Short mmCIF file of C-alpha atoms in Angstrom, two decimals:
data_model
loop_
_atom_site.label_atom_id
_atom_site.label_comp_id
_atom_site.label_asym_id
_atom_site.label_seq_id
_atom_site.Cartn_x
_atom_site.Cartn_y
_atom_site.Cartn_z
CA GLU V 288 0.00 0.00 0.00
CA VAL V 289 1.35 3.40 -1.01
CA GLN V 290 1.70 5.75 1.94
CA LEU V 291 2.88 9.36 2.00
CA VAL V 292 3.13 10.97 5.42
CA GLU V 293 3.98 14.65 5.72
CA SER V 294 5.42 16.27 8.83
CA GLY V 295 7.06 19.50 9.89
CA GLY V 296 4.14 21.88 9.56
CA GLY V 297 3.42 24.53 12.16
CA VAL V 298 3.09 28.22 12.94
CA VAL V 299 5.92 30.51 11.88
CA GLN V 300 6.37 34.27 11.79
CA PRO V 301 6.68 36.13 8.51
CA GLY V 302 10.24 35.92 7.27
CA GLY V 303 10.79 32.66 9.09
CA SER V 304 11.71 29.19 7.83
CA LEU V 305 10.23 25.73 7.99
CA ARG V 306 11.18 22.35 6.56
CA LEU V 307 8.52 19.89 5.52
CA SER V 308 9.21 16.18 5.20
CA CYS V 309 7.31 13.44 3.45
CA ALA V 310 8.00 9.81 4.34
CA ALA V 311 7.16 7.46 1.47
CA SER V 312 6.47 3.74 1.60
CA GLY V 313 4.78 1.00 -0.39
CA PHE V 314 6.50 1.74 -3.69
CA SER V 315 9.97 2.08 -5.19
CA PHE V 316 10.66 5.67 -4.19
CA ASP V 317 13.70 6.02 -6.48
CA ASP V 318 11.57 5.36 -9.59
CA TYR V 319 9.10 8.24 -9.25
CA THR V 320 9.10 12.00 -9.57
CA MET V 321 7.69 13.58 -6.44
CA TYR V 322 5.73 16.79 -5.94
CA TRP V 323 4.55 19.36 -3.44
CA VAL V 324 1.09 20.81 -3.98
CA ARG V 325 -0.54 23.32 -1.65
CA GLN V 326 -4.06 24.36 -0.80
CA VAL V 327 -5.07 27.48 1.03
CA PRO V 328 -7.76 26.31 3.50
CA GLY V 329 -11.12 26.32 1.77
CA LYS V 330 -9.55 27.27 -1.55
CA GLY V 331 -8.09 25.63 -4.65
CA LEU V 332 -4.93 23.68 -5.42
CA GLU V 333 -1.56 25.01 -6.55
CA TRP V 334 1.53 23.22 -7.85
CA VAL V 335 4.52 24.23 -5.75
CA SER V 336 7.52 22.14 -6.73
CA LEU V 337 8.70 18.87 -8.22
CA ILE V 338 11.86 16.78 -8.22
CA SER V 339 12.64 14.08 -10.75
CA TRP V 340 13.00 10.44 -9.82
CA ASP V 341 16.80 10.72 -9.97
CA GLY V 342 16.95 14.08 -8.22
CA ALA V 343 18.64 15.66 -11.22
CA THR V 344 15.81 18.01 -12.21
CA THR V 345 13.63 20.29 -10.15
CA PHE V 346 10.92 22.78 -10.93
CA THR V 347 9.55 25.46 -8.62
CA ALA V 348 6.54 27.70 -9.16
CA ASP V 349 7.23 31.40 -9.67
CA SER V 350 5.26 32.21 -6.52
CA VAL V 351 7.89 30.51 -4.35
CA LYS V 352 10.97 30.55 -6.55
CA GLY V 353 14.10 31.62 -4.72
CA ARG V 354 12.47 30.91 -1.34
CA PHE V 355 11.51 27.22 -1.47
CA THR V 356 13.84 24.32 -2.25
CA ILE V 357 12.77 20.75 -2.93
CA SER V 358 15.04 17.79 -2.27
CA ARG V 359 14.90 14.04 -1.74
CA ASP V 360 16.87 11.38 0.10
CA SER V 361 16.63 7.92 -1.40
CA SER V 362 18.34 6.34 1.61
CA LYS V 363 15.43 7.52 3.76
CA ASN V 364 12.66 7.30 1.13
CA SER V 365 11.88 10.89 1.94
CA LEU V 366 10.94 14.11 0.18
CA TYR V 367 11.61 17.55 1.61
CA LEU V 368 10.56 21.15 1.12
CA GLN V 369 12.75 23.83 2.66
CA MET V 370 10.71 27.00 2.96
CA ASN V 371 12.51 30.28 3.69
CA SER V 372 11.38 33.91 3.82
CA LEU V 373 7.84 32.78 4.48
CA ARG V 374 4.97 35.15 3.78
CA SER V 375 1.38 35.23 4.96
CA GLU V 376 0.28 34.11 1.51
CA ASP V 377 2.23 30.86 1.98
CA THR V 378 -0.26 29.80 4.65
CA ALA V 379 -1.70 26.56 3.31
CA LEU V 380 -1.99 22.81 3.62
CA TYR V 381 1.01 21.32 1.86
CA TYR V 382 0.54 17.94 0.21
CA CYS V 383 3.23 15.53 -0.88
CA ALA V 384 2.23 13.64 -4.03
CA LYS V 385 3.62 10.82 -6.14
CA ASP V 386 3.91 10.82 -9.92
CA GLY V 387 1.58 8.39 -11.64
CA ARG V 388 4.26 7.50 -14.18
CA TRP V 389 7.26 5.25 -13.68
CA ILE V 390 10.71 6.81 -14.36
CA ALA V 391 9.15 9.58 -16.41
CA GLY V 392 10.88 12.52 -17.99
CA VAL V 393 10.44 15.89 -16.35
CA ALA V 394 9.25 19.05 -18.10
CA GLN V 395 7.93 16.91 -20.96
CA GLY V 396 4.27 17.09 -20.01
CA GLY V 397 2.00 14.45 -18.60
CA ASP V 398 2.76 14.79 -14.89
CA PHE V 399 -0.07 13.67 -12.65
CA PHE V 400 -0.52 12.57 -9.06
CA ASP V 401 -1.85 9.13 -8.30
CA TYR V 402 -1.33 9.25 -4.53
CA TRP V 403 -1.35 12.13 -2.07
CA GLY V 404 -0.40 12.45 1.57
CA GLN V 405 -2.77 13.83 4.19
CA GLY V 406 -1.07 17.22 4.17
CA ALA V 407 0.96 19.38 6.57
CA LEU V 408 -0.52 22.71 7.66
CA VAL V 409 1.78 25.72 7.49
CA THR V 410 0.54 28.93 9.09
CA VAL V 411 2.54 32.12 8.61
CA SER V 412 1.41 34.68 11.13
CA SER V 413 2.85 37.19 13.59
CA ASP M 28 0.52 29.65 -17.72
CA VAL M 29 -2.51 27.61 -18.72
CA VAL M 30 -5.73 28.77 -17.05
CA MET M 31 -8.36 26.15 -16.29
CA THR M 32 -11.99 27.26 -15.92
CA GLN M 33 -14.65 24.99 -14.48
CA THR M 34 -18.41 25.35 -14.65
CA PRO M 35 -20.55 25.25 -12.69
CA LEU M 36 -18.82 26.07 -9.40
CA SER M 37 -21.48 24.23 -7.45
CA LEU M 38 -23.98 21.52 -8.22
CA SER M 39 -26.81 20.03 -6.19
CA VAL M 40 -27.88 16.62 -7.46
CA THR M 41 -30.61 14.16 -6.55
CA PRO M 42 -29.22 10.67 -5.86
CA GLY M 43 -29.51 8.48 -8.93
CA GLN M 44 -29.53 11.44 -11.28
CA PRO M 45 -26.68 12.34 -13.66
CA ALA M 46 -24.24 15.20 -13.19
CA SER M 47 -21.86 16.93 -15.54
CA ILE M 48 -18.93 19.29 -14.97
CA SER M 49 -17.24 21.31 -17.69
CA CYS M 50 -13.58 22.28 -17.77
CA LYS M 51 -12.09 24.63 -20.34
CA SER M 52 -8.41 25.43 -20.79
CA SER M 53 -6.89 28.66 -22.09
CA GLN M 54 -4.84 26.67 -24.60
CA SER M 55 -4.92 23.25 -26.16
CA LEU M 56 -3.95 20.36 -23.89
CA LEU M 57 -2.91 18.22 -26.86
CA HIS M 58 0.79 17.57 -26.46
CA SER M 59 3.23 17.09 -29.35
CA ASP M 60 3.43 13.42 -28.31
CA GLY M 61 -0.21 13.01 -29.32
CA LYS M 62 -1.57 12.66 -25.79
CA THR M 63 -3.93 15.07 -24.08
CA TYR M 64 -2.93 15.82 -20.51
CA LEU M 65 -6.18 16.49 -18.71
CA TYR M 66 -7.02 14.90 -15.35
CA TRP M 67 -9.91 14.87 -12.88
CA TYR M 68 -9.63 14.71 -9.10
CA LEU M 69 -12.21 14.47 -6.33
CA GLN M 70 -11.55 15.91 -2.89
CA LYS M 71 -14.04 14.44 -0.46
CA PRO M 72 -14.77 16.45 2.71
CA GLY M 73 -11.79 16.40 5.07
CA GLN M 74 -9.68 14.29 2.71
CA SER M 75 -6.82 14.70 0.27
CA PRO M 76 -7.65 14.81 -3.44
CA GLN M 77 -7.97 11.45 -5.16
CA LEU M 78 -7.40 10.69 -8.83
CA LEU M 79 -10.48 9.78 -10.83
CA ILE M 80 -9.56 10.17 -14.50
CA TYR M 81 -6.23 10.49 -16.32
CA GLU M 82 -5.54 11.60 -19.88
CA VAL M 83 -9.11 12.77 -20.48
CA SER M 84 -10.99 9.48 -20.31
CA ASN M 85 -9.10 6.74 -18.45
CA ARG M 86 -10.50 5.74 -15.09
CA PHE M 87 -7.91 5.24 -12.35
CA SER M 88 -7.78 1.93 -10.51
CA GLY M 89 -10.86 1.36 -8.37
CA VAL M 90 -12.88 4.25 -9.78
CA PRO M 91 -16.50 3.22 -10.43
CA ASP M 92 -17.63 3.12 -14.04
CA ARG M 93 -20.35 5.68 -13.35
CA PHE M 94 -17.54 8.25 -13.75
CA SER M 95 -16.52 9.08 -17.31
CA GLY M 96 -14.40 11.75 -18.93
CA SER M 97 -14.48 13.13 -22.44
CA GLY M 98 -13.32 16.03 -24.54
CA SER M 99 -10.43 17.27 -26.62
CA GLY M 100 -8.35 20.34 -27.28
CA THR M 101 -9.59 22.91 -24.80
CA ASP M 102 -13.03 21.56 -23.80
CA PHE M 103 -13.52 18.69 -21.40
CA THR M 104 -16.35 17.12 -19.41
CA LEU M 105 -16.63 14.86 -16.39
CA LYS M 106 -19.89 12.96 -16.15
CA ILE M 107 -21.36 10.97 -13.31
CA SER M 108 -24.08 8.72 -14.72
CA ARG M 109 -25.93 8.20 -11.42
CA VAL M 110 -24.78 10.27 -8.47
CA GLU M 111 -24.41 8.48 -5.15
CA ALA M 112 -24.07 9.95 -1.67
CA GLU M 113 -20.36 9.08 -1.57
CA ASP M 114 -19.70 11.29 -4.61
CA VAL M 115 -20.03 14.53 -2.62
CA GLY M 116 -17.00 16.78 -2.54
CA VAL M 117 -15.09 19.16 -4.75
CA TYR M 118 -14.08 18.08 -8.24
CA TYR M 119 -11.00 19.57 -9.87
CA CYS M 120 -9.69 19.34 -13.40
CA MET M 121 -5.95 19.65 -13.88
CA GLN M 122 -3.67 20.13 -16.87
CA SER M 123 -0.03 19.19 -17.22
CA VAL M 124 0.65 19.83 -20.88
CA GLN M 125 3.20 22.34 -19.67
CA LEU M 126 4.82 23.27 -16.38
CA PRO M 127 3.56 24.48 -14.06
CA GLY M 128 0.53 22.30 -14.12
CA SER M 129 -2.65 24.02 -13.05
CA PHE M 130 -6.02 23.20 -11.56
CA GLY M 131 -9.49 24.52 -12.16
CA GLN M 132 -11.22 26.41 -9.34
CA GLY M 133 -13.17 23.33 -8.32
CA THR M 134 -16.83 22.33 -8.54
CA LYS M 135 -18.59 21.52 -5.30
CA VAL M 136 -21.08 18.68 -5.64
CA GLU M 137 -23.69 18.14 -2.97
CA ILE M 138 -26.65 15.85 -2.65
CA LYS M 139 -30.19 17.25 -2.59
#
């Protein structure tokens, strides 16, 4: 059974930092691109970042570029999102998600999420 | 960026009756590889989104056959042939023909 479990959410002041983690199990982690998607409570969904199955390629949305960094550790089957210079508009539920395609190319189109974690809530407030 | 527009934004349906949601994209979702990268997700109350349909019309594993997707180019539709109580939630279309992918605003489906 595929499981994605996020952790590391919390309350942080504007300008602060937070690191989210996503522990993956039930599939071959090294074979899949992984993603972070966020959702402002009660609102829609937004792509945040992705990292290819081999860690060689990343993509980050313009809204967080230069502030957020995605990474992965195959030895721990884990995905990370380092969030710096946080703003109030970053307040959201952050989901970890798995690519539905096996060893797929990145930035070639066709990304989709077949499994999602339960989310980690990040609140940026003074 | 590709903008996805869903209509209606809310839908109240009698159990056993059909429902239909439209999704339009600001540009064609037909990729140069010949595939069309349009997906449908359902977010049930208090849960994470779950995949229903991939590449316009393919049901994901375990998705009941009362759900069907159709369309091409920039116009797409999700249909539920006979709505059941467990189908309540917010439905999102998503494109990934180019990065960043993007979602529609969501359509909230409730039972009458």
